[in-house]
Amino acid sequence: MSLRDYLRNEGARVEAPGLITPDTNGNNYYQLKAKLHRDLLDRVDLEVLANMKPERLREELGVLVRKMLSEMRAALSSADSLRMVVDIQNEVMGLGPLEPLLADISISDILVNGPKQIYVERRGKLELTTVVFSDTEHLLKIIDKIVTRIGRRIDESSPMVDARLPDGSRVNAVIPPLALDGPILSIRRFSAVPLKVTDLINVKSMTPELANLLSGMVQAKLNILISGGTGTGKTTLLNVLSSAIPSTERIVTIEDAAELRLQQPHVVRLETRPANIEGKGEVNQRALVRNSLRMRPDRIIVGEVRGIEVLDMLQAMNTGHDGSMATVHANTPRDALIRLENMTGMGGVSIPPKIMRQQICSAISAIVQISRLTDGRRKIVSLQEITGMEGDVISMQEVYAFTQTGVADDGAVLGSFAATGVRPKFMQRLKSYGVEVSEDAFDPQRTYQ
């Protein structure tokens, strides 16, 4: 769609685009902004603007809006005039009311519950904002703009969609009739600068010894499963751990909505595709995992294991793709193993439980459990090594653990990290790869707050 068509559509579909905040002038402000937006279509040379860089386009739009406000002699304060300029720029070039929130690096989640209620998460805590959309149609327009950018669709016949923003932020949208109180939009933000191991150590998500051990496990090509609940930071941790993968290896990533941002030079990214309007053309994660085996990967990273693709992932880990990693939704390491086992049954594949557990046991070396505590902080709460089978049960031993001891007056969780004293069996493998881990790292007397 050309810029000319885009702006004309905006003028026809949005009666009052923009951001409602306490310092605006109510309905008069919106009416003026709608008129400005419509008049803008007849004043600008769209053919020229279409070839401008975003910075120049934003500047030109600002000049035009200020000139039009002056000509109209609008009774706006200087603050409202500035906000008018920014709002129209955001509508034309970005995601309207969401742009100020997307620009705030302290926000990790943006949760839109209909046009009039928007929450954000900062430092693990939810806050209600004063930002709202003008109406339901305005919110639907923004959702449609997001999903069409990556070739997906959302309508009454397909009222749910997973998408992503250009910066990699993950987006989920649900519209009526499934959403009863108006369209729902959830945006999971990611840091503009990918986090490093030192960042997680500084915020006390892990200890230096644990970080060194996890990095060594990645270098030694152990298969690692990251387990945690919703919003605990599984993908962030997966990104951080992947930084230890040598730059000489070929990595294939498989995701429902691409959000991993690996820093290695040889990364091949695959993303699932939903069915089209005729119900055809779907490509699921299982198909991508199977295809990845023909792409000569050194490692396969599955963003999140959700279904029958677990079987192909485990087979890949067992057939020469050591060092592969994945995440799974589970509250404990034991629950993670149970989920992996149950996923095969959900896919209609009948495998004896003991055979499936043997497959899991031989494929996965360790499980890293991450949790979000009651004060909003994320921490690695357990590192468990899978040691083998005892009868029909997979046996594990805990290597590191975070133990909560209480809650401070300000709500902060009190507790400490410590090794359990168990020396993992994979230490010999680490040594064979030249990874040095001090014996003091497994001293249970050394604790970290």
XYZ file of C-alpha atoms in Angstrom:
449
model
C 0.000 0.000 0.000
C 1.383 3.431 -0.926
C 1.745 6.221 1.618
C -1.025 8.092 -0.186
C -3.428 5.169 0.196
C -2.364 4.613 3.770
C -3.027 8.179 4.873
C -6.367 8.286 3.076
C -7.430 5.078 4.792
C -6.356 6.484 8.139
C -8.487 9.548 7.612
C -11.521 7.485 6.630
C -11.260 4.914 9.428
C -10.183 6.890 12.476
C -12.446 9.645 13.654
C -10.268 10.684 16.559
C -6.822 9.136 16.492
C -4.456 9.772 19.320
C -3.727 9.571 22.989
C -6.184 10.671 25.675
C -4.453 12.019 28.745
C -5.626 14.240 31.597
C -3.989 17.387 30.132
C -5.888 17.335 26.821
C -9.055 19.279 26.044
C -11.509 16.396 25.872
C -13.769 16.066 22.850
C -12.675 19.389 21.359
C -9.110 18.138 21.269
C -10.168 15.001 19.426
C -12.344 16.844 16.981
C -9.525 19.212 16.158
C -7.093 16.361 15.728
C -9.482 14.513 13.414
C -9.856 17.630 11.278
C -6.094 18.133 11.182
C -5.611 14.544 10.104
C -8.111 14.876 7.266
C -6.744 18.236 6.108
C -3.252 16.800 6.169
C -4.177 14.477 3.326
C -4.794 17.398 1.004
C -1.794 19.446 2.047
C 1.190 17.118 1.794
C 3.036 15.878 -1.251
C 2.631 12.182 -0.494
C 4.721 11.038 -3.423
C 7.691 12.904 -1.991
C 7.056 11.819 1.591
C 6.852 8.173 0.541
C 10.552 8.222 -0.342
C 11.699 9.961 2.829
C 13.599 8.328 5.626
C 11.544 7.907 8.835
C 13.426 10.676 10.666
C 12.870 13.149 7.845
C 9.224 12.106 7.437
C 8.561 12.663 11.140
C 10.166 16.092 10.915
C 8.124 17.077 7.837
C 4.882 15.948 9.455
C 5.710 17.990 12.545
C 6.312 21.118 10.485
C 3.035 20.659 8.593
C 0.938 20.083 11.710
C 2.394 23.137 13.456
C 1.721 25.268 10.388
C -1.861 24.022 10.163
C -2.464 24.691 13.848
C -1.194 28.231 13.384
C -3.445 28.808 10.391
C -6.456 27.466 12.271
C -5.651 29.628 15.308
C -6.458 26.684 17.506
C -6.944 27.506 21.182
C -4.375 25.050 22.459
C -1.757 25.442 25.119
C 1.853 24.911 24.121
C 1.788 21.516 25.831
C -1.351 20.425 23.957
C 0.059 21.720 20.662
C 3.191 19.628 21.157
C 1.093 16.619 22.071
C -1.056 17.136 18.974
C 2.041 17.045 16.775
C 3.396 13.911 18.441
C 0.029 12.126 18.359
C -0.462 12.654 14.627
C 3.133 11.631 13.921
C 2.574 8.439 15.914
C -0.664 7.678 14.103
C 0.862 8.101 10.657
C 4.198 6.405 11.304
C 3.730 4.099 14.279
C 1.202 2.473 16.578
C -0.604 5.550 17.829
C -1.175 5.622 21.608
C 1.228 2.720 22.132
C 4.277 4.620 20.855
C 5.099 6.376 24.172
C 4.859 3.038 25.969
C 7.046 1.296 23.402
C 9.632 4.041 23.837
C 9.791 3.489 27.611
C 12.639 1.022 28.179
C 11.475 0.319 31.751
C 8.289 -1.371 30.468
C 8.491 -5.121 29.915
C 4.825 -5.831 29.068
C 2.001 -3.786 27.571
C -1.464 -5.232 28.238
C -4.421 -3.663 26.427
C -7.774 -4.770 27.844
C -10.099 -3.059 25.396
C -9.752 0.534 24.195
C -10.034 2.205 27.600
C -7.808 0.119 29.881
C -4.079 -0.343 29.344
C -1.704 -1.838 31.904
C 2.080 -2.034 31.783
C 4.562 -4.086 33.738
C 7.592 -2.427 35.286
C 10.085 -4.385 37.378
C 7.643 -7.276 37.621
C 4.701 -5.171 38.857
C 1.548 -4.212 36.920
C 0.527 -0.555 36.691
C -2.606 1.007 35.180
C -1.750 3.794 32.731
C -3.721 6.857 31.639
C -3.243 5.856 27.992
C -6.401 4.880 26.109
C -7.564 4.481 22.513
C -10.305 6.707 21.180
C -12.615 3.745 20.491
C -12.744 0.074 19.539
C -12.211 0.785 15.844
C -9.053 2.679 16.640
C -7.657 -0.279 18.610
C -8.655 -2.715 15.848
C -6.831 -0.574 13.320
C -3.612 -0.730 15.353
C -3.914 -4.509 15.767
C -4.480 -4.924 12.044
C -1.444 -2.749 11.300
C 0.734 -4.975 13.508
C -0.326 -8.329 12.072
C -0.408 -7.324 8.392
C 3.225 -6.222 8.585
C 4.315 -9.847 8.887
C 1.739 -11.301 6.524
C -0.757 -12.552 9.089
C -4.427 -11.763 9.492
C -7.029 -11.317 12.190
C -10.783 -11.170 11.633
C -13.978 -12.823 12.852
C -13.067 -16.087 11.142
C -9.603 -16.046 12.728
C -9.954 -13.953 15.907
C -6.615 -14.860 17.535
C -3.106 -14.212 16.275
C 0.525 -14.297 17.366
C 2.755 -11.705 15.767
C 5.823 -9.616 16.462
C 6.963 -6.024 16.156
C 9.987 -4.956 14.083
C 12.089 -4.804 17.273
C 11.274 -8.457 18.037
C 8.648 -7.815 20.718
C 6.103 -10.609 20.923
C 2.455 -9.747 20.257
C -0.753 -11.656 20.931
C -4.165 -10.306 19.938
C -7.711 -11.558 20.500
C -10.741 -9.775 19.063
C -14.528 -10.238 19.342
C -16.406 -12.511 19.366
C -13.828 -14.279 21.540
C -12.961 -11.125 23.497
C -16.170 -10.023 25.171
C -15.104 -6.563 26.350
C -13.308 -5.386 23.241
C -10.065 -6.306 21.479
C -7.262 -7.594 23.694
C -3.639 -6.895 22.854
C -0.605 -8.195 24.766
C 2.943 -7.103 23.919
C 5.961 -8.770 25.511
C 8.876 -6.354 25.264
C 12.529 -7.246 24.921
C 15.499 -5.104 25.783
C 16.805 -2.990 22.912
C 20.280 -4.193 23.902
C 20.287 -7.972 24.500
C 20.987 -8.843 28.123
C 24.258 -10.496 29.009
C 25.230 -12.915 31.747
C 26.649 -10.044 33.785
C 23.271 -8.298 33.684
C 21.534 -11.310 35.257
C 24.263 -11.520 37.886
C 23.893 -7.814 38.709
C 20.139 -8.150 39.270
C 20.797 -11.307 41.310
C 18.943 -13.664 39.006
C 21.915 -16.002 39.350
C 25.294 -16.187 41.066
C 28.677 -15.839 39.320
C 29.439 -19.517 40.025
C 26.104 -20.657 38.620
C 26.583 -18.432 35.562
C 30.020 -19.906 34.959
C 28.665 -23.436 35.280
C 25.755 -22.791 32.887
C 28.095 -21.187 30.363
C 30.359 -24.223 30.596
C 27.420 -26.563 30.078
C 26.540 -24.737 26.847
C 30.144 -24.832 25.635
C 30.323 -28.562 26.420
C 27.227 -29.104 24.254
C 24.909 -30.439 26.945
C 21.224 -30.484 25.979
C 19.438 -28.022 28.272
C 15.734 -27.512 28.971
C 14.650 -24.190 30.501
C 11.456 -24.507 32.533
C 9.273 -21.784 34.019
C 5.835 -20.245 34.207
C 4.397 -17.444 32.089
C 6.435 -14.247 32.230
C 9.314 -15.730 34.190
C 11.942 -14.865 31.585
C 12.523 -18.210 29.856
C 13.221 -16.651 26.471
C 15.497 -14.028 28.010
C 17.500 -16.728 29.783
C 17.661 -18.776 26.586
C 19.073 -15.756 24.760
C 21.636 -15.198 27.500
C 22.777 -18.831 27.625
C 23.041 -18.990 23.847
C 25.740 -16.323 23.967
C 28.136 -19.070 25.107
C 27.698 -20.994 21.836
C 30.877 -20.706 19.729
C 30.589 -18.405 16.731
C 31.850 -21.188 14.466
C 28.676 -23.273 14.831
C 25.563 -23.252 12.653
C 22.438 -22.689 14.739
C 18.842 -23.228 13.623
C 16.117 -21.573 15.726
C 12.467 -22.658 15.542
C 9.680 -20.531 17.002
C 5.965 -19.836 16.774
C 6.678 -16.108 16.701
C 10.328 -15.206 16.163
C 11.712 -13.477 19.241
C 15.111 -15.036 19.892
C 17.992 -12.696 19.131
C 21.156 -14.715 18.962
C 24.402 -12.827 18.429
C 26.314 -15.488 16.506
C 26.974 -14.828 12.802
C 25.643 -18.185 11.535
C 22.026 -18.333 12.692
C 19.117 -19.607 10.594
C 15.710 -18.487 11.896
C 12.530 -20.443 11.157
C 9.008 -19.404 12.098
C 5.716 -21.274 11.935
C 2.957 -20.179 9.574
C -0.764 -20.307 10.372
C -3.370 -21.627 7.962
C -4.713 -19.219 5.353
C -8.333 -18.183 4.992
C -9.119 -21.488 3.256
C -7.625 -23.397 6.180
C -4.600 -24.492 4.184
C -0.884 -23.788 4.196
C -0.209 -24.247 7.913
C 3.378 -25.072 8.844
C 3.744 -26.108 12.487
C 6.780 -26.497 14.707
C 7.003 -30.226 14.132
C 7.402 -29.709 10.402
C 10.096 -27.116 11.022
C 12.005 -29.348 13.452
C 11.922 -32.187 10.927
C 13.072 -29.904 8.139
C 15.841 -28.427 10.268
C 17.513 -31.840 10.390
C 18.139 -31.497 6.643
C 19.793 -28.109 7.084
C 23.038 -29.358 8.602
C 22.587 -27.698 12.024
C 25.186 -27.953 14.765
C 22.529 -27.002 17.295
C 18.755 -26.705 17.208
C 17.024 -24.220 19.497
C 13.256 -24.492 19.922
C 11.784 -21.307 21.369
C 9.055 -23.156 23.234
C 7.978 -26.783 23.110
C 4.183 -26.947 23.052
C 3.123 -30.171 21.345
C 4.043 -33.208 19.325
C 7.224 -31.523 18.052
C 8.763 -32.644 21.368
C 9.244 -36.119 19.887
C 11.252 -34.850 16.915
C 13.224 -32.499 19.161
C 14.229 -35.342 21.490
C 15.202 -37.506 18.542
C 17.357 -34.689 17.186
C 19.090 -34.334 20.556
C 19.755 -38.071 20.528
C 21.132 -38.190 16.994
C 24.122 -35.893 16.835
C 22.725 -32.439 17.614
C 24.260 -32.052 21.067
C 24.030 -28.660 22.683
C 20.445 -28.070 21.634
C 18.131 -26.078 23.906
C 14.432 -25.436 24.390
C 11.966 -23.915 26.845
C 8.788 -25.364 28.323
C 6.000 -24.078 30.541
C 6.209 -25.824 33.931
C 6.370 -24.854 37.592
C 9.014 -27.393 38.647
C 11.667 -29.517 36.916
C 9.624 -32.648 37.614
C 6.535 -31.025 36.096
C 8.619 -30.179 33.020
C 9.423 -33.856 32.479
C 5.770 -34.801 32.918
C 4.758 -32.155 30.363
C 7.222 -33.469 27.807
C 5.808 -36.950 28.268
C 2.203 -35.787 28.017
C 2.802 -33.774 24.839
C 3.308 -36.910 22.792
C -0.087 -38.232 23.896
C -1.711 -34.878 23.053
C -0.396 -35.307 19.510
C -2.075 -38.675 19.144
C 1.170 -40.659 19.229
C 1.020 -43.786 21.361
C 4.374 -44.527 23.003
C 4.777 -46.672 26.136
C 5.536 -44.378 29.103
C 8.800 -46.106 29.956
C 10.081 -45.798 26.378
C 9.201 -42.105 26.316
C 10.955 -41.511 29.630
C 14.046 -43.282 28.367
C 14.001 -41.016 25.329
C 13.762 -37.931 27.557
C 16.437 -39.229 29.910
C 18.961 -39.896 27.147
C 18.255 -36.618 25.328
C 18.222 -33.968 28.087
C 21.190 -33.414 30.371
C 19.864 -30.725 32.714
C 16.819 -28.627 33.558
C 17.097 -24.964 34.578
C 14.052 -23.794 36.545
C 13.315 -20.068 36.550
C 10.580 -18.357 38.566
C 9.115 -14.927 39.131
C 8.977 -14.229 42.855
C 6.211 -12.339 44.630
C 8.222 -9.097 44.514
C 8.401 -9.320 40.702
C 12.043 -10.373 40.442
C 13.018 -13.333 38.266
C 15.493 -15.861 39.578
C 16.917 -19.224 38.650
C 15.576 -21.273 41.536
C 16.952 -24.686 40.615
C 19.488 -26.432 38.404
C 18.874 -30.166 38.198
C 20.861 -32.804 36.383
C 19.086 -35.788 34.851
C 21.092 -38.793 36.009
C 19.256 -41.782 34.536
C 16.353 -44.124 35.169
C 15.417 -45.819 38.410
C 12.895 -48.415 37.371
C 10.202 -46.514 35.490
C 11.102 -43.109 36.969
C 13.552 -40.517 35.662
C 16.018 -39.678 38.430
C 17.409 -36.172 38.966
C 19.774 -34.503 41.371
C 19.723 -30.835 42.309
C 23.007 -28.982 41.843
C 22.005 -25.407 42.707
C 18.961 -23.988 44.464
C 17.497 -20.687 45.630
C 15.812 -20.982 49.017
C 13.303 -18.343 50.084
C 13.488 -17.542 53.788
C 10.946 -14.749 54.146
C 9.639 -11.409 52.943
C 10.962 -7.994 53.994
C 8.745 -5.128 55.150
C 8.895 -3.559 51.690
C 7.714 -6.801 50.060
C 11.137 -7.889 48.804
C 11.689 -11.639 48.913
C 14.491 -12.769 51.213
C 16.532 -15.848 50.433
C 19.847 -17.187 49.234
C 21.516 -19.175 46.474
C 23.649 -22.152 47.388
C 25.046 -25.300 45.862
C 23.641 -28.511 47.269
C 27.038 -30.139 47.574
C 26.344 -32.564 44.737
C 29.041 -32.746 42.086
C 27.228 -33.304 38.775
C 28.108 -36.288 36.627
C 28.576 -34.086 33.570
C 31.716 -32.508 35.076
C 33.878 -34.983 33.196
C 32.292 -33.858 29.928
C 32.993 -30.229 30.793
C 36.629 -31.112 31.471
C 36.923 -32.925 28.142
C 35.778 -29.710 26.389
C 38.354 -27.665 28.255
C 35.819 -25.996 30.562
C 37.235 -25.288 34.014
C 34.838 -25.117 36.968
C 36.238 -24.642 40.451
C 35.407 -27.279 43.047
C 34.482 -24.413 45.374
C 31.473 -23.780 43.127
C 29.840 -26.871 44.641
C 30.554 -25.950 48.275
C 27.152 -25.789 50.056
C 28.610 -23.526 52.744
C 28.995 -20.678 50.249
C 25.730 -18.795 49.976
C 24.664 -15.690 48.034
C 21.790 -13.408 48.934
